[in-house]
């Protein structure tokens, strides 16, 4: 079973004490560049919150990456009852997107 997509939320900036608001369950996430709407990443995962935290949460040798070096991103999530449901939903969405982009839709 798949739920609906959340609203788009701004990706938290390091050092500001902001948190990612996402399900701690299987599901899908989509991350896009705020300014252009271009896709940054899209994936079906076992734990949506954990995957989003790892996505841009890498650290430099000096402990933290500067906030200026991170792109301005926003994300949305969709919870599912299992990873299999998430993968099936992702495959359907990718298929629809490819059909649309090829001009057949």
PDB file of C-alpha atoms in Angstrom:
ATOM      1  CA  UNK A   1       0.000   0.000   0.000  1.00  0.00           C
ATOM      2  CA  UNK A   2       1.247   3.466  -0.878  1.00  0.00           C
ATOM      3  CA  UNK A   3       0.238   6.678   0.856  1.00  0.00           C
ATOM      4  CA  UNK A   4       0.231  10.110  -0.752  1.00  0.00           C
ATOM      5  CA  UNK A   5       3.237  12.362  -1.242  1.00  0.00           C
ATOM      6  CA  UNK A   6       4.006  14.897   1.463  1.00  0.00           C
ATOM      7  CA  UNK A   7       4.290  18.593   0.701  1.00  0.00           C
ATOM      8  CA  UNK A   8       7.681  19.846  -0.492  1.00  0.00           C
ATOM      9  CA  UNK A   9       9.910  20.806   2.449  1.00  0.00           C
ATOM     10  CA  UNK A  10      13.159  22.719   2.473  1.00  0.00           C
ATOM     11  CA  UNK A  11      16.192  20.532   3.119  1.00  0.00           C
ATOM     12  CA  UNK A  12      17.722  21.392   6.531  1.00  0.00           C
ATOM     13  CA  UNK A  13      20.919  23.447   6.548  1.00  0.00           C
ATOM     14  CA  UNK A  14      23.847  22.299   8.702  1.00  0.00           C
ATOM     15  CA  UNK A  15      24.384  24.207  11.924  1.00  0.00           C
ATOM     16  CA  UNK A  16      20.855  25.577  12.138  1.00  0.00           C
ATOM     17  CA  UNK A  17      19.384  22.830  14.303  1.00  0.00           C
ATOM     18  CA  UNK A  18      16.766  21.957  11.686  1.00  0.00           C
ATOM     19  CA  UNK A  19      15.500  18.402  11.309  1.00  0.00           C
ATOM     20  CA  UNK A  20      14.339  16.243   8.454  1.00  0.00           C
ATOM     21  CA  UNK A  21      10.647  15.417   8.748  1.00  0.00           C
ATOM     22  CA  UNK A  22      10.205  11.984   7.190  1.00  0.00           C
ATOM     23  CA  UNK A  23       8.792   8.548   8.029  1.00  0.00           C
ATOM     24  CA  UNK A  24      11.003   6.033   9.771  1.00  0.00           C
ATOM     25  CA  UNK A  25       9.599   3.326   7.529  1.00  0.00           C
ATOM     26  CA  UNK A  26       9.895   2.039   3.964  1.00  0.00           C
ATOM     27  CA  UNK A  27       8.943   4.443   1.226  1.00  0.00           C
ATOM     28  CA  UNK A  28      10.041   6.799  -1.502  1.00  0.00           C
ATOM     29  CA  UNK A  29      11.769  10.138  -1.448  1.00  0.00           C
ATOM     30  CA  UNK A  30      12.334  12.751  -4.112  1.00  0.00           C
ATOM     31  CA  UNK A  31      14.820  15.597  -3.770  1.00  0.00           C
ATOM     32  CA  UNK A  32      14.977  18.510  -6.192  1.00  0.00           C
ATOM     33  CA  UNK A  33      16.875  21.760  -6.620  1.00  0.00           C
ATOM     34  CA  UNK A  34      14.722  24.548  -5.249  1.00  0.00           C
ATOM     35  CA  UNK A  35      15.552  27.141  -7.888  1.00  0.00           C
ATOM     36  CA  UNK A  36      15.040  25.027 -11.007  1.00  0.00           C
ATOM     37  CA  UNK A  37      12.917  22.102  -9.868  1.00  0.00           C
ATOM     38  CA  UNK A  38      15.455  19.761 -11.486  1.00  0.00           C
ATOM     39  CA  UNK A  39      15.609  16.293  -9.977  1.00  0.00           C
ATOM     40  CA  UNK A  40      18.510  15.709  -7.556  1.00  0.00           C
ATOM     41  CA  UNK A  41      17.602  12.187  -6.424  1.00  0.00           C
ATOM     42  CA  UNK A  42      14.725   9.729  -6.222  1.00  0.00           C
ATOM     43  CA  UNK A  43      14.765   6.322  -4.539  1.00  0.00           C
ATOM     44  CA  UNK A  44      12.779   3.565  -2.828  1.00  0.00           C
ATOM     45  CA  UNK A  45      14.339   2.772   0.563  1.00  0.00           C
ATOM     46  CA  UNK A  46      13.821   0.799   3.791  1.00  0.00           C
ATOM     47  CA  UNK A  47      13.958   3.898   6.030  1.00  0.00           C
ATOM     48  CA  UNK A  48      13.114   7.222   4.405  1.00  0.00           C
ATOM     49  CA  UNK A  49      14.341   9.457   7.239  1.00  0.00           C
ATOM     50  CA  UNK A  50      17.693   7.661   7.451  1.00  0.00           C
ATOM     51  CA  UNK A  51      18.232   7.785   3.675  1.00  0.00           C
ATOM     52  CA  UNK A  52      17.508  11.526   3.549  1.00  0.00           C
ATOM     53  CA  UNK A  53      19.855  12.168   6.474  1.00  0.00           C
ATOM     54  CA  UNK A  54      22.681  10.352   4.682  1.00  0.00           C
ATOM     55  CA  UNK A  55      22.004  11.897   1.273  1.00  0.00           C
ATOM     56  CA  UNK A  56      23.623  15.278   1.870  1.00  0.00           C
ATOM     57  CA  UNK A  57      24.977  14.660   5.344  1.00  0.00           C
ATOM     58  CA  UNK A  58      28.569  13.843   4.387  1.00  0.00           C
ATOM     59  CA  UNK A  59      31.342  15.496   6.382  1.00  0.00           C
ATOM     60  CA  UNK A  60      34.639  16.942   5.320  1.00  0.00           C
ATOM     61  CA  UNK A  61      37.999  16.314   6.971  1.00  0.00           C
ATOM     62  CA  UNK A  62      37.363  19.315   9.193  1.00  0.00           C
ATOM     63  CA  UNK A  63      34.113  17.957  10.642  1.00  0.00           C
ATOM     64  CA  UNK A  64      31.419  19.877   8.784  1.00  0.00           C
ATOM     65  CA  UNK A  65      30.886  20.956   5.249  1.00  0.00           C
ATOM     66  CA  UNK A  66      30.240  24.676   4.887  1.00  0.00           C
ATOM     67  CA  UNK A  67      26.627  25.669   4.396  1.00  0.00           C
ATOM     68  CA  UNK A  68      27.601  27.644   1.291  1.00  0.00           C
ATOM     69  CA  UNK A  69      28.817  24.484  -0.460  1.00  0.00           C
ATOM     70  CA  UNK A  70      25.464  22.703  -0.168  1.00  0.00           C
ATOM     71  CA  UNK A  71      22.922  23.230  -2.933  1.00  0.00           C
ATOM     72  CA  UNK A  72      19.509  24.671  -2.086  1.00  0.00           C
ATOM     73  CA  UNK A  73      17.322  21.562  -2.018  1.00  0.00           C
ATOM     74  CA  UNK A  74      13.791  20.566  -1.103  1.00  0.00           C
ATOM     75  CA  UNK A  75      12.312  17.110  -0.575  1.00  0.00           C
ATOM     76  CA  UNK A  76       9.074  15.195  -0.333  1.00  0.00           C
ATOM     77  CA  UNK A  77       8.344  11.708   0.933  1.00  0.00           C
ATOM     78  CA  UNK A  78       5.830   8.928   0.482  1.00  0.00           C
ATOM     79  CA  UNK A  79       5.495   6.116   3.031  1.00  0.00           C
ATOM     80  CA  UNK A  80       4.692   2.537   1.993  1.00  0.00           C
ATOM     81  CA  UNK A  81       3.944  -0.608   3.966  1.00  0.00           C
ATOM     82  CA  UNK A  82       7.030  -2.449   2.663  1.00  0.00           C
ATOM     83  CA  UNK A  83      10.153  -1.935   0.586  1.00  0.00           C
ATOM     84  CA  UNK A  84       8.632  -4.149  -2.115  1.00  0.00           C
ATOM     85  CA  UNK A  85       5.676  -1.740  -2.361  1.00  0.00           C
ATOM     86  CA  UNK A  86       8.099   1.192  -2.528  1.00  0.00           C
ATOM     87  CA  UNK A  87      10.104  -0.437  -5.329  1.00  0.00           C
ATOM     88  CA  UNK A  88       6.927  -1.252  -7.288  1.00  0.00           C
ATOM     89  CA  UNK A  89       5.643   2.314  -6.922  1.00  0.00           C
ATOM     90  CA  UNK A  90       9.023   3.718  -7.982  1.00  0.00           C
ATOM     91  CA  UNK A  91       9.070   1.487 -11.070  1.00  0.00           C
ATOM     92  CA  UNK A  92       5.570   2.679 -12.043  1.00  0.00           C
ATOM     93  CA  UNK A  93       6.553   6.319 -11.578  1.00  0.00           C
ATOM     94  CA  UNK A  94       9.734   5.909 -13.592  1.00  0.00           C
ATOM     95  CA  UNK A  95       7.767   4.190 -16.350  1.00  0.00           C
ATOM     96  CA  UNK A  96       5.224   7.009 -16.455  1.00  0.00           C
ATOM     97  CA  UNK A  97       7.970   9.645 -16.486  1.00  0.00           C
ATOM     98  CA  UNK A  98       9.779   7.899 -19.362  1.00  0.00           C
ATOM     99  CA  UNK A  99       6.526   7.619 -21.311  1.00  0.00           C
ATOM    100  CA  UNK A 100       5.829  11.313 -20.780  1.00  0.00           C
ATOM    101  CA  UNK A 101       9.365  12.344 -21.761  1.00  0.00           C
ATOM    102  CA  UNK A 102       9.213  10.275 -24.958  1.00  0.00           C
ATOM    103  CA  UNK A 103       6.115  12.191 -26.044  1.00  0.00           C
ATOM    104  CA  UNK A 104       3.774   9.183 -26.005  1.00  0.00           C
ATOM    105  CA  UNK A 105       1.620  10.520 -23.189  1.00  0.00           C
TER     106      UNK A 105
END
